[in-house]
PDB file of C-alpha atoms in Angstrom:
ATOM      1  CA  UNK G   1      -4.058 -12.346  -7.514  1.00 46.00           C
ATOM      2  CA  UNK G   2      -2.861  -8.943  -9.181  1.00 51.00           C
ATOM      3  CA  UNK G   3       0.396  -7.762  -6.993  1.00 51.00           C
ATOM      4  CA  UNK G   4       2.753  -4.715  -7.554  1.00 49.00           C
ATOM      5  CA  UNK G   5       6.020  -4.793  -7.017  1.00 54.00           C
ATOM      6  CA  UNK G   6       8.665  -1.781  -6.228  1.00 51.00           C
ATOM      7  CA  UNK G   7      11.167  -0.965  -4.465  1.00 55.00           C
ATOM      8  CA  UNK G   8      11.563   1.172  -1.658  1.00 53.00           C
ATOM      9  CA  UNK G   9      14.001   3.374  -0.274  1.00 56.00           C
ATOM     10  CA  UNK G  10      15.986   0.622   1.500  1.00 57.00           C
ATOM     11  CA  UNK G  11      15.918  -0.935  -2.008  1.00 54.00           C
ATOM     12  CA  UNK G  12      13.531  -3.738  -0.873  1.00 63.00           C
ATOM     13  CA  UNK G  13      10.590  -4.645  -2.596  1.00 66.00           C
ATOM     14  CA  UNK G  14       7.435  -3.460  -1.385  1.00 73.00           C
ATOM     15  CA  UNK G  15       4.355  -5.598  -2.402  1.00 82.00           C
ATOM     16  CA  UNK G  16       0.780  -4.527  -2.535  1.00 92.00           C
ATOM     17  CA  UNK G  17      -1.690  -7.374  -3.301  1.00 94.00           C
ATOM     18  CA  UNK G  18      -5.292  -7.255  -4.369  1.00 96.00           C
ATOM     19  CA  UNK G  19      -6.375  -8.618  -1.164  1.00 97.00           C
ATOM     20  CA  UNK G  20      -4.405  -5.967   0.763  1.00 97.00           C
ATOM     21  CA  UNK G  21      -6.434  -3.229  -1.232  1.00 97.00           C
ATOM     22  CA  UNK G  22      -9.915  -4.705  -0.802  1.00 97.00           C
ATOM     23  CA  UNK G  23      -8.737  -4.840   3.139  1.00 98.00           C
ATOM     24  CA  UNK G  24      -7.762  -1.083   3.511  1.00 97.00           C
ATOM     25  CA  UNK G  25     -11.382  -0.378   1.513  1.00 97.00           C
ATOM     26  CA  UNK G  26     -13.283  -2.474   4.412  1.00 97.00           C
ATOM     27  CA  UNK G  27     -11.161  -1.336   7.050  1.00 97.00           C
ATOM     28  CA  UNK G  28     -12.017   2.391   5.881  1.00 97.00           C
ATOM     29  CA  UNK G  29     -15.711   1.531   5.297  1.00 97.00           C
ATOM     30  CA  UNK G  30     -15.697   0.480   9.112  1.00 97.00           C
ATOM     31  CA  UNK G  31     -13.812   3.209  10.486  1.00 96.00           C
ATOM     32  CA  UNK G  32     -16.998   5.459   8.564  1.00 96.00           C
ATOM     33  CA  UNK G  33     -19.512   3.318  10.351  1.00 95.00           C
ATOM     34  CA  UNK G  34     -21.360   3.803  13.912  1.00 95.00           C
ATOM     35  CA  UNK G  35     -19.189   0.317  15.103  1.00 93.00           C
ATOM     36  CA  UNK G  36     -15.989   1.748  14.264  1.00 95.00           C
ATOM     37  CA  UNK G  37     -12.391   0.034  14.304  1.00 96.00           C
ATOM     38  CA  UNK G  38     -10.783  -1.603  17.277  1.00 96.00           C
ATOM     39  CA  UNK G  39      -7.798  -1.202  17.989  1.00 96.00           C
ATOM     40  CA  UNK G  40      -6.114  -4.145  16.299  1.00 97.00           C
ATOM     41  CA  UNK G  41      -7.754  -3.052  13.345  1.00 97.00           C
ATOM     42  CA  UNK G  42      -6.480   1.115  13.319  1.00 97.00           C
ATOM     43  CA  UNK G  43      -2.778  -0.741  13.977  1.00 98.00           C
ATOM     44  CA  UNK G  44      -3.853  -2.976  10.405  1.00 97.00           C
ATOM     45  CA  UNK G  45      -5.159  -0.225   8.678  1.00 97.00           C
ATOM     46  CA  UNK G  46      -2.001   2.032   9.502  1.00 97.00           C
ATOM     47  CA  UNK G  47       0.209  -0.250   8.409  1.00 97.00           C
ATOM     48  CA  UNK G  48      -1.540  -1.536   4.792  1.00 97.00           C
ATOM     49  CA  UNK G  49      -2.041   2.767   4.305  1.00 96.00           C
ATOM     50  CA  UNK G  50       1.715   3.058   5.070  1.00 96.00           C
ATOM     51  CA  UNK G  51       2.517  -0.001   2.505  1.00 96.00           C
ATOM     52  CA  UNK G  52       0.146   1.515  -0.064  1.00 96.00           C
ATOM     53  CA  UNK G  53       2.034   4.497   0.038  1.00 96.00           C
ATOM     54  CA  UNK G  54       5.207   2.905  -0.010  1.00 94.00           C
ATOM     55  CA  UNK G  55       4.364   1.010  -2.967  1.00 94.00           C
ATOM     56  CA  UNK G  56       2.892   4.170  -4.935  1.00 94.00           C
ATOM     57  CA  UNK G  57       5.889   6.400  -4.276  1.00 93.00           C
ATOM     58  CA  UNK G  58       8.242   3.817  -5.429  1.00 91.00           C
ATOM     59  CA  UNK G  59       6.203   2.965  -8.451  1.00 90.00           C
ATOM     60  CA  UNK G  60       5.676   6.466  -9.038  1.00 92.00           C
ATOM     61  CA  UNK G  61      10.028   6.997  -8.796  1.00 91.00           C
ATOM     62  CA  UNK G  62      10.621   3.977 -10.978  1.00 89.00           C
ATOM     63  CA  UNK G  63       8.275   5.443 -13.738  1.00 91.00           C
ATOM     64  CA  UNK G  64       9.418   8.576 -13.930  1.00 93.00           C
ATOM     65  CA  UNK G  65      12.954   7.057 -14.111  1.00 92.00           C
ATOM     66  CA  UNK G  66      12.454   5.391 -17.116  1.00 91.00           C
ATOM     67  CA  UNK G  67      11.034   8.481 -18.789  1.00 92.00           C
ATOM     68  CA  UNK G  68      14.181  10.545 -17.511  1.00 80.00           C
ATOM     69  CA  UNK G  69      16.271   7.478 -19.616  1.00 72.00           C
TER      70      UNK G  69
END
């Protein structure tokens, strides 16, 4: 299980697992399909997409950081 770590602006680490990423991919298959999400699943899919993010951004940050050193 592949995970990146960062921090986020809080300074907490935000966590993206492989698992997490192959969920968002279903969930957004679904959401493209005639059955669609329910509701459960647009609140899951908000919140991995909002994590994803997180997790880029902060990546993102810490790399250029170390380029700025």
């Amino acid at each position: 299980m592949k995970e990146s770590k960062t921090k986020n602006k809080d300074n907490k680490f935000v966590r993206i697992t492989e698992e997490e990423i192959l969920r968002i991919n279903q969930l957004a298959r679904k959401a493209k399909s005639s059955s669609g999400l329910t509701g459960a699943e647009e609140k899951e899919q908000k919140i991995l997409r909002r994590k994803y993010i997180d997790s880029f951004k902060a990546n993102l940050k810490n790399h250029l950081d170390m380029i700025k050193k």
